[in-house]
JSON list of C-alpha atoms in Angstrom, two decimals:
[
{"chain": "A", "resi": 1, "resn": "UNK", "atom": "CA", "xyz": [3.49, -1.97, 18.99]},
{"chain": "A", "resi": 2, "resn": "UNK", "atom": "CA", "xyz": [0.16, -1.26, 20.67]},
{"chain": "A", "resi": 3, "resn": "UNK", "atom": "CA", "xyz": [-3.26, -2.15, 19.26]},
{"chain": "A", "resi": 4, "resn": "UNK", "atom": "CA", "xyz": [-3.90, 1.39, 17.94]},
{"chain": "A", "resi": 5, "resn": "UNK", "atom": "CA", "xyz": [-0.63, 1.34, 16.01]},
{"chain": "A", "resi": 6, "resn": "UNK", "atom": "CA", "xyz": [-1.49, -2.11, 14.57]},
{"chain": "A", "resi": 7, "resn": "UNK", "atom": "CA", "xyz": [-4.89, -0.80, 13.49]},
{"chain": "A", "resi": 8, "resn": "UNK", "atom": "CA", "xyz": [-3.30, 2.23, 11.80]},
{"chain": "A", "resi": 9, "resn": "UNK", "atom": "CA", "xyz": [-0.93, -0.02, 9.83]},
{"chain": "A", "resi": 10, "resn": "UNK", "atom": "CA", "xyz": [-3.76, -2.34, 8.78]},
{"chain": "A", "resi": 11, "resn": "UNK", "atom": "CA", "xyz": [-6.09, 0.56, 7.89]},
{"chain": "A", "resi": 12, "resn": "UNK", "atom": "CA", "xyz": [-3.44, 1.98, 5.54]},
{"chain": "A", "resi": 13, "resn": "UNK", "atom": "CA", "xyz": [-3.12, -1.25, 3.50]},
{"chain": "A", "resi": 14, "resn": "UNK", "atom": "CA", "xyz": [-6.40, -0.86, 1.56]},
{"chain": "A", "resi": 15, "resn": "UNK", "atom": "CA", "xyz": [-5.76, 2.68, 0.27]},
{"chain": "A", "resi": 16, "resn": "UNK", "atom": "CA", "xyz": [-2.17, 1.69, -0.58]},
{"chain": "A", "resi": 17, "resn": "UNK", "atom": "CA", "xyz": [-3.44, -1.30, -2.61]},
{"chain": "A", "resi": 18, "resn": "UNK", "atom": "CA", "xyz": [-6.04, 0.83, -4.41]},
{"chain": "A", "resi": 19, "resn": "UNK", "atom": "CA", "xyz": [-3.48, 3.51, -5.30]},
{"chain": "A", "resi": 20, "resn": "UNK", "atom": "CA", "xyz": [-1.01, 0.89, -6.57]},
{"chain": "A", "resi": 21, "resn": "UNK", "atom": "CA", "xyz": [-3.67, -0.78, -8.74]},
{"chain": "A", "resi": 22, "resn": "UNK", "atom": "CA", "xyz": [-4.81, 2.55, -10.21]},
{"chain": "A", "resi": 23, "resn": "UNK", "atom": "CA", "xyz": [-1.22, 3.69, -10.82]},
{"chain": "A", "resi": 24, "resn": "UNK", "atom": "CA", "xyz": [-0.67, 0.48, -12.81]},
{"chain": "A", "resi": 25, "resn": "UNK", "atom": "CA", "xyz": [-3.91, 0.98, -14.76]},
{"chain": "A", "resi": 26, "resn": "UNK", "atom": "CA", "xyz": [-5.34, -2.38, -13.69]},
{"chain": "A", "resi": 27, "resn": "UNK", "atom": "CA", "xyz": [-9.06, -2.96, -13.17]},
{"chain": "A", "resi": 28, "resn": "UNK", "atom": "CA", "xyz": [-10.45, -5.02, -10.30]},
{"chain": "A", "resi": 29, "resn": "UNK", "atom": "CA", "xyz": [-11.75, -7.54, -12.86]},
{"chain": "A", "resi": 30, "resn": "UNK", "atom": "CA", "xyz": [-8.28, -7.91, -14.44]},
{"chain": "A", "resi": 31, "resn": "UNK", "atom": "CA", "xyz": [-6.65, -8.24, -11.01]},
{"chain": "A", "resi": 32, "resn": "UNK", "atom": "CA", "xyz": [-9.18, -10.90, -9.97]},
{"chain": "A", "resi": 33, "resn": "UNK", "atom": "CA", "xyz": [-8.50, -12.88, -13.15]},
{"chain": "A", "resi": 34, "resn": "UNK", "atom": "CA", "xyz": [-4.71, -12.84, -12.68]},
{"chain": "A", "resi": 35, "resn": "UNK", "atom": "CA", "xyz": [-4.59, -13.47, -8.92]},
{"chain": "A", "resi": 36, "resn": "UNK", "atom": "CA", "xyz": [-7.48, -15.90, -8.50]},
{"chain": "A", "resi": 37, "resn": "UNK", "atom": "CA", "xyz": [-8.86, -13.68, -5.71]},
{"chain": "A", "resi": 38, "resn": "UNK", "atom": "CA", "xyz": [-12.51, -12.69, -6.24]},
{"chain": "A", "resi": 39, "resn": "UNK", "atom": "CA", "xyz": [-13.32, -9.17, -7.38]},
{"chain": "A", "resi": 40, "resn": "UNK", "atom": "CA", "xyz": [-15.56, -8.61, -4.32]},
{"chain": "A", "resi": 41, "resn": "UNK", "atom": "CA", "xyz": [-12.75, -9.70, -1.95]},
{"chain": "A", "resi": 42, "resn": "UNK", "atom": "CA", "xyz": [-10.30, -7.33, -3.68]},
{"chain": "A", "resi": 43, "resn": "UNK", "atom": "CA", "xyz": [-12.84, -4.49, -3.49]},
{"chain": "A", "resi": 44, "resn": "UNK", "atom": "CA", "xyz": [-13.48, -5.09, 0.24]},
{"chain": "A", "resi": 45, "resn": "UNK", "atom": "CA", "xyz": [-9.71, -5.31, 0.85]},
{"chain": "A", "resi": 46, "resn": "UNK", "atom": "CA", "xyz": [-9.12, -1.94, -0.85]},
{"chain": "A", "resi": 47, "resn": "UNK", "atom": "CA", "xyz": [-12.01, -0.27, 0.97]},
{"chain": "A", "resi": 48, "resn": "UNK", "atom": "CA", "xyz": [-10.85, -1.54, 4.38]},
{"chain": "A", "resi": 49, "resn": "UNK", "atom": "CA", "xyz": [-13.92, -3.76, 4.88]},
{"chain": "A", "resi": 50, "resn": "UNK", "atom": "CA", "xyz": [-11.67, -6.82, 4.88]},
{"chain": "A", "resi": 51, "resn": "UNK", "atom": "CA", "xyz": [-8.36, -7.17, 6.73]},
{"chain": "A", "resi": 52, "resn": "UNK", "atom": "CA", "xyz": [-5.24, -8.05, 4.75]},
{"chain": "A", "resi": 53, "resn": "UNK", "atom": "CA", "xyz": [-3.83, -11.52, 5.22]},
{"chain": "A", "resi": 54, "resn": "UNK", "atom": "CA", "xyz": [-0.62, -13.02, 3.92]},
{"chain": "A", "resi": 55, "resn": "UNK", "atom": "CA", "xyz": [-2.70, -15.32, 1.69]},
{"chain": "A", "resi": 56, "resn": "UNK", "atom": "CA", "xyz": [-4.22, -12.25, -0.01]},
{"chain": "A", "resi": 57, "resn": "UNK", "atom": "CA", "xyz": [-1.07, -10.11, -0.09]},
{"chain": "A", "resi": 58, "resn": "UNK", "atom": "CA", "xyz": [1.32, -12.64, -1.66]},
{"chain": "A", "resi": 59, "resn": "UNK", "atom": "CA", "xyz": [-0.44, -12.89, -5.06]},
{"chain": "A", "resi": 60, "resn": "UNK", "atom": "CA", "xyz": [-0.85, -9.10, -5.14]},
{"chain": "A", "resi": 61, "resn": "UNK", "atom": "CA", "xyz": [2.85, -8.59, -4.41]},
{"chain": "A", "resi": 62, "resn": "UNK", "atom": "CA", "xyz": [3.70, -10.95, -7.30]},
{"chain": "A", "resi": 63, "resn": "UNK", "atom": "CA", "xyz": [1.40, -9.14, -9.74]},
{"chain": "A", "resi": 64, "resn": "UNK", "atom": "CA", "xyz": [2.67, -5.69, -8.74]},
{"chain": "A", "resi": 65, "resn": "UNK", "atom": "CA", "xyz": [6.27, -6.98, -8.58]},
{"chain": "A", "resi": 66, "resn": "UNK", "atom": "CA", "xyz": [6.90, -5.47, -5.15]},
{"chain": "A", "resi": 67, "resn": "UNK", "atom": "CA", "xyz": [7.96, -7.03, -1.84]},
{"chain": "A", "resi": 68, "resn": "UNK", "atom": "CA", "xyz": [5.01, -7.79, 0.50]},
{"chain": "A", "resi": 69, "resn": "UNK", "atom": "CA", "xyz": [6.57, -5.35, 3.00]},
{"chain": "A", "resi": 70, "resn": "UNK", "atom": "CA", "xyz": [5.84, -2.51, 0.55]},
{"chain": "A", "resi": 71, "resn": "UNK", "atom": "CA", "xyz": [2.13, -3.39, 0.58]},
{"chain": "A", "resi": 72, "resn": "UNK", "atom": "CA", "xyz": [1.94, -2.90, 4.35]},
{"chain": "A", "resi": 73, "resn": "UNK", "atom": "CA", "xyz": [4.32, 0.06, 4.54]},
{"chain": "A", "resi": 74, "resn": "UNK", "atom": "CA", "xyz": [7.13, -1.74, 6.39]},
{"chain": "A", "resi": 75, "resn": "UNK", "atom": "CA", "xyz": [10.63, -0.19, 6.23]},
{"chain": "A", "resi": 76, "resn": "UNK", "atom": "CA", "xyz": [12.98, -1.77, 3.72]},
{"chain": "A", "resi": 77, "resn": "UNK", "atom": "CA", "xyz": [15.12, -4.59, 5.06]},
{"chain": "A", "resi": 78, "resn": "UNK", "atom": "CA", "xyz": [18.58, -3.34, 5.88]},
{"chain": "A", "resi": 79, "resn": "UNK", "atom": "CA", "xyz": [17.45, 0.28, 5.90]},
{"chain": "A", "resi": 80, "resn": "UNK", "atom": "CA", "xyz": [18.54, 1.68, 9.28]},
{"chain": "A", "resi": 81, "resn": "UNK", "atom": "CA", "xyz": [16.27, 4.71, 9.03]},
{"chain": "A", "resi": 82, "resn": "UNK", "atom": "CA", "xyz": [13.05, 4.82, 11.04]},
{"chain": "A", "resi": 83, "resn": "UNK", "atom": "CA", "xyz": [9.99, 5.59, 8.91]},
{"chain": "A", "resi": 84, "resn": "UNK", "atom": "CA", "xyz": [7.33, 6.29, 11.51]},
{"chain": "A", "resi": 85, "resn": "UNK", "atom": "CA", "xyz": [4.63, 8.92, 11.25]},
{"chain": "A", "resi": 86, "resn": "UNK", "atom": "CA", "xyz": [4.04, 11.67, 13.81]},
{"chain": "A", "resi": 87, "resn": "UNK", "atom": "CA", "xyz": [1.18, 11.12, 16.23]},
{"chain": "A", "resi": 88, "resn": "UNK", "atom": "CA", "xyz": [-0.97, 14.07, 17.26]},
{"chain": "A", "resi": 89, "resn": "UNK", "atom": "CA", "xyz": [-2.57, 13.83, 20.71]},
{"chain": "A", "resi": 90, "resn": "UNK", "atom": "CA", "xyz": [-3.75, 16.36, 23.26]},
{"chain": "A", "resi": 91, "resn": "UNK", "atom": "CA", "xyz": [-2.78, 19.19, 20.88]},
{"chain": "A", "resi": 92, "resn": "UNK", "atom": "CA", "xyz": [0.86, 18.02, 20.84]},
{"chain": "A", "resi": 93, "resn": "UNK", "atom": "CA", "xyz": [2.95, 16.13, 18.27]},
{"chain": "A", "resi": 94, "resn": "UNK", "atom": "CA", "xyz": [4.83, 12.96, 19.18]},
{"chain": "A", "resi": 95, "resn": "UNK", "atom": "CA", "xyz": [7.43, 11.78, 16.65]},
{"chain": "A", "resi": 96, "resn": "UNK", "atom": "CA", "xyz": [8.32, 8.13, 17.34]},
{"chain": "A", "resi": 97, "resn": "UNK", "atom": "CA", "xyz": [12.07, 7.56, 17.26]},
{"chain": "A", "resi": 98, "resn": "UNK", "atom": "CA", "xyz": [11.94, 3.83, 17.98]},
{"chain": "A", "resi": 99, "resn": "UNK", "atom": "CA", "xyz": [9.56, 0.99, 17.22]},
{"chain": "A", "resi": 100, "resn": "UNK", "atom": "CA", "xyz": [10.86, -1.93, 19.26]},
{"chain": "A", "resi": 101, "resn": "UNK", "atom": "CA", "xyz": [8.02, -3.84, 20.90]},
{"chain": "A", "resi": 102, "resn": "UNK", "atom": "CA", "xyz": [8.22, -3.77, 24.70]},
{"chain": "A", "resi": 103, "resn": "UNK", "atom": "CA", "xyz": [11.06, -2.10, 26.55]},
{"chain": "A", "resi": 104, "resn": "UNK", "atom": "CA", "xyz": [11.75, 1.62, 26.29]},
{"chain": "A", "resi": 105, "resn": "UNK", "atom": "CA", "xyz": [10.16, 3.78, 23.56]},
{"chain": "A", "resi": 106, "resn": "UNK", "atom": "CA", "xyz": [11.73, 7.04, 22.38]},
{"chain": "A", "resi": 107, "resn": "UNK", "atom": "CA", "xyz": [9.78, 10.07, 21.12]},
{"chain": "A", "resi": 108, "resn": "UNK", "atom": "CA", "xyz": [10.49, 13.65, 20.14]},
{"chain": "A", "resi": 109, "resn": "UNK", "atom": "CA", "xyz": [7.61, 15.69, 21.56]},
{"chain": "A", "resi": 110, "resn": "UNK", "atom": "CA", "xyz": [6.59, 19.10, 20.24]},
{"chain": "A", "resi": 111, "resn": "UNK", "atom": "CA", "xyz": [4.32, 21.33, 22.31]},
{"chain": "A", "resi": 112, "resn": "UNK", "atom": "CA", "xyz": [3.05, 24.12, 20.01]},
{"chain": "A", "resi": 113, "resn": "UNK", "atom": "CA", "xyz": [3.08, 27.82, 20.87]},
{"chain": "A", "resi": 114, "resn": "UNK", "atom": "CA", "xyz": [-0.18, 29.20, 22.28]},
{"chain": "A", "resi": 115, "resn": "UNK", "atom": "CA", "xyz": [-1.33, 32.76, 22.96]},
{"chain": "A", "resi": 116, "resn": "UNK", "atom": "CA", "xyz": [-2.02, 31.68, 26.55]},
{"chain": "A", "resi": 117, "resn": "UNK", "atom": "CA", "xyz": [-0.53, 28.62, 28.26]},
{"chain": "A", "resi": 118, "resn": "UNK", "atom": "CA", "xyz": [-2.96, 25.79, 28.98]},
{"chain": "A", "resi": 119, "resn": "UNK", "atom": "CA", "xyz": [-4.28, 25.08, 32.44]},
{"chain": "A", "resi": 120, "resn": "UNK", "atom": "CA", "xyz": [-2.64, 21.88, 33.78]},
{"chain": "A", "resi": 121, "resn": "UNK", "atom": "CA", "xyz": [-4.76, 18.71, 33.73]},
{"chain": "A", "resi": 122, "resn": "UNK", "atom": "CA", "xyz": [-2.53, 16.07, 35.38]},
{"chain": "A", "resi": 123, "resn": "UNK", "atom": "CA", "xyz": [-2.93, 12.45, 34.30]},
{"chain": "A", "resi": 124, "resn": "UNK", "atom": "CA", "xyz": [-1.58, 9.12, 35.52]},
{"chain": "A", "resi": 125, "resn": "UNK", "atom": "CA", "xyz": [-0.74, 5.88, 33.70]},
{"chain": "A", "resi": 126, "resn": "UNK", "atom": "CA", "xyz": [1.53, 2.88, 34.08]},
{"chain": "A", "resi": 127, "resn": "UNK", "atom": "CA", "xyz": [5.18, 3.40, 33.25]},
{"chain": "A", "resi": 128, "resn": "UNK", "atom": "CA", "xyz": [8.29, 5.43, 33.83]},
{"chain": "A", "resi": 129, "resn": "UNK", "atom": "CA", "xyz": [9.32, 8.53, 31.87]},
{"chain": "A", "resi": 130, "resn": "UNK", "atom": "CA", "xyz": [12.60, 10.31, 31.24]},
{"chain": "A", "resi": 131, "resn": "UNK", "atom": "CA", "xyz": [12.61, 13.62, 29.36]},
{"chain": "A", "resi": 132, "resn": "UNK", "atom": "CA", "xyz": [15.18, 16.10, 28.09]},
{"chain": "A", "resi": 133, "resn": "UNK", "atom": "CA", "xyz": [14.29, 19.66, 26.99]},
{"chain": "A", "resi": 134, "resn": "UNK", "atom": "CA", "xyz": [15.79, 20.58, 23.59]},
{"chain": "A", "resi": 135, "resn": "UNK", "atom": "CA", "xyz": [14.19, 24.01, 23.00]},
{"chain": "A", "resi": 136, "resn": "UNK", "atom": "CA", "xyz": [11.80, 26.26, 24.88]},
{"chain": "A", "resi": 137, "resn": "UNK", "atom": "CA", "xyz": [10.82, 26.23, 28.54]},
{"chain": "A", "resi": 138, "resn": "UNK", "atom": "CA", "xyz": [8.87, 23.20, 29.73]},
{"chain": "A", "resi": 139, "resn": "UNK", "atom": "CA", "xyz": [6.39, 23.38, 32.58]},
{"chain": "A", "resi": 140, "resn": "UNK", "atom": "CA", "xyz": [6.27, 20.06, 34.41]},
{"chain": "A", "resi": 141, "resn": "UNK", "atom": "CA", "xyz": [3.56, 19.60, 37.00]},
{"chain": "A", "resi": 142, "resn": "UNK", "atom": "CA", "xyz": [4.45, 16.50, 38.99]},
{"chain": "A", "resi": 143, "resn": "UNK", "atom": "CA", "xyz": [2.24, 15.74, 41.96]},
{"chain": "A", "resi": 144, "resn": "UNK", "atom": "CA", "xyz": [2.35, 18.87, 44.15]},
{"chain": "A", "resi": 145, "resn": "UNK", "atom": "CA", "xyz": [5.47, 20.24, 42.41]},
{"chain": "A", "resi": 146, "resn": "UNK", "atom": "CA", "xyz": [5.30, 22.83, 39.61]},
{"chain": "A", "resi": 147, "resn": "UNK", "atom": "CA", "xyz": [8.67, 22.98, 37.82]},
{"chain": "A", "resi": 148, "resn": "UNK", "atom": "CA", "xyz": [10.10, 24.95, 34.88]},
{"chain": "A", "resi": 149, "resn": "UNK", "atom": "CA", "xyz": [12.83, 23.20, 32.88]},
{"chain": "A", "resi": 150, "resn": "UNK", "atom": "CA", "xyz": [14.95, 25.24, 30.43]},
{"chain": "A", "resi": 151, "resn": "UNK", "atom": "CA", "xyz": [16.83, 23.71, 27.47]},
{"chain": "A", "resi": 152, "resn": "UNK", "atom": "CA", "xyz": [19.41, 21.15, 28.58]},
{"chain": "A", "resi": 153, "resn": "UNK", "atom": "CA", "xyz": [17.55, 20.03, 31.72]},
{"chain": "A", "resi": 154, "resn": "UNK", "atom": "CA", "xyz": [16.25, 16.51, 32.21]},
{"chain": "A", "resi": 155, "resn": "UNK", "atom": "CA", "xyz": [13.73, 14.87, 34.53]},
{"chain": "A", "resi": 156, "resn": "UNK", "atom": "CA", "xyz": [12.58, 11.35, 35.23]},
{"chain": "A", "resi": 157, "resn": "UNK", "atom": "CA", "xyz": [9.53, 10.16, 37.13]},
{"chain": "A", "resi": 158, "resn": "UNK", "atom": "CA", "xyz": [7.10, 7.34, 37.74]},
{"chain": "A", "resi": 159, "resn": "UNK", "atom": "CA", "xyz": [4.02, 8.06, 35.60]},
{"chain": "A", "resi": 160, "resn": "UNK", "atom": "CA", "xyz": [1.67, 6.69, 38.27]},
{"chain": "A", "resi": 161, "resn": "UNK", "atom": "CA", "xyz": [2.29, 10.09, 39.93]},
{"chain": "A", "resi": 162, "resn": "UNK", "atom": "CA", "xyz": [-0.13, 12.71, 38.50]},
{"chain": "A", "resi": 163, "resn": "UNK", "atom": "CA", "xyz": [1.82, 14.69, 35.89]},
{"chain": "A", "resi": 164, "resn": "UNK", "atom": "CA", "xyz": [1.31, 17.24, 33.12]},
{"chain": "A", "resi": 165, "resn": "UNK", "atom": "CA", "xyz": [3.62, 18.71, 30.47]},
{"chain": "A", "resi": 166, "resn": "UNK", "atom": "CA", "xyz": [3.13, 22.10, 28.82]},
{"chain": "A", "resi": 167, "resn": "UNK", "atom": "CA", "xyz": [4.79, 25.33, 27.81]},
{"chain": "A", "resi": 168, "resn": "UNK", "atom": "CA", "xyz": [5.96, 27.51, 30.69]},
{"chain": "A", "resi": 169, "resn": "UNK", "atom": "CA", "xyz": [5.58, 30.73, 28.70]},
{"chain": "A", "resi": 170, "resn": "UNK", "atom": "CA", "xyz": [3.23, 29.98, 25.77]},
{"chain": "A", "resi": 171, "resn": "UNK", "atom": "CA", "xyz": [6.12, 29.45, 23.33]},
{"chain": "A", "resi": 172, "resn": "UNK", "atom": "CA", "xyz": [6.80, 26.17, 21.53]},
{"chain": "A", "resi": 173, "resn": "UNK", "atom": "CA", "xyz": [8.73, 23.47, 23.43]},
{"chain": "A", "resi": 174, "resn": "UNK", "atom": "CA", "xyz": [10.66, 20.53, 21.96]},
{"chain": "A", "resi": 175, "resn": "UNK", "atom": "CA", "xyz": [11.82, 17.61, 24.10]},
{"chain": "A", "resi": 176, "resn": "UNK", "atom": "CA", "xyz": [13.00, 14.04, 23.89]},
{"chain": "A", "resi": 177, "resn": "UNK", "atom": "CA", "xyz": [11.08, 11.45, 25.89]},
{"chain": "A", "resi": 178, "resn": "UNK", "atom": "CA", "xyz": [12.00, 7.90, 26.83]},
{"chain": "A", "resi": 179, "resn": "UNK", "atom": "CA", "xyz": [9.00, 5.96, 28.07]},
{"chain": "A", "resi": 180, "resn": "UNK", "atom": "CA", "xyz": [9.26, 2.53, 29.64]},
{"chain": "A", "resi": 181, "resn": "UNK", "atom": "CA", "xyz": [6.91, 0.07, 31.22]},
{"chain": "A", "resi": 182, "resn": "UNK", "atom": "CA", "xyz": [6.47, 0.15, 34.98]},
{"chain": "A", "resi": 183, "resn": "UNK", "atom": "CA", "xyz": [9.85, -0.44, 36.61]},
{"chain": "A", "resi": 184, "resn": "UNK", "atom": "CA", "xyz": [11.87, 0.16, 33.41]},
{"chain": "A", "resi": 185, "resn": "UNK", "atom": "CA", "xyz": [14.04, 3.19, 34.10]},
{"chain": "A", "resi": 186, "resn": "UNK", "atom": "CA", "xyz": [16.50, 4.97, 31.85]},
{"chain": "A", "resi": 187, "resn": "UNK", "atom": "CA", "xyz": [20.09, 4.53, 32.99]},
{"chain": "A", "resi": 188, "resn": "UNK", "atom": "CA", "xyz": [22.57, 7.18, 31.89]},
{"chain": "A", "resi": 189, "resn": "UNK", "atom": "CA", "xyz": [26.23, 6.31, 32.35]},
{"chain": "A", "resi": 190, "resn": "UNK", "atom": "CA", "xyz": [29.33, 8.38, 31.86]},
{"chain": "A", "resi": 191, "resn": "UNK", "atom": "CA", "xyz": [32.71, 7.00, 30.75]},
{"chain": "A", "resi": 192, "resn": "UNK", "atom": "CA", "xyz": [33.99, 7.33, 34.34]},
{"chain": "A", "resi": 193, "resn": "UNK", "atom": "CA", "xyz": [31.14, 5.13, 35.61]},
{"chain": "A", "resi": 194, "resn": "UNK", "atom": "CA", "xyz": [31.80, 2.47, 32.96]},
{"chain": "A", "resi": 195, "resn": "UNK", "atom": "CA", "xyz": [35.48, 2.13, 33.83]},
{"chain": "A", "resi": 196, "resn": "UNK", "atom": "CA", "xyz": [34.88, 1.62, 37.56]}
]
């Protein structure tokens, strides 16, 4: 998980604690008396002026009778579903499909429809990317190449090469993306390759 994702998780703890306290009809003064945590500390924790620590969360979890994971929004233990929120960047939506630190990260990417397609603005960054077009027609500008990928086509490339993704015709595009650190490439094998 990168620093921005960590910050988003930590920033959500305070409002979650405030909502839980209000739903239970508990005042800050009552909560301070039962947990032994000062009222000012609880107030700063709920407003995001103080970061949550395990030492602060454990007594709150006991009082609210919930697992500490619920206070930070972690998925339930044993629950195989991924509960990650969409990320909106550069006018596009990225839905995280994995959350394993390091290694390859999977996203569903949605490029919205536009009256006129955007002008390419290629970027570079560390890593390696593999993508597969689900719906729509993707325009992939990769270095000097300008490609159009219809549904069912895939591409992979080193992201240190200037690249840009957009709609080829102004309509919405949906794709799957696997992104890995520099040198981590996606390997697709068929049954015939496995048996040899």
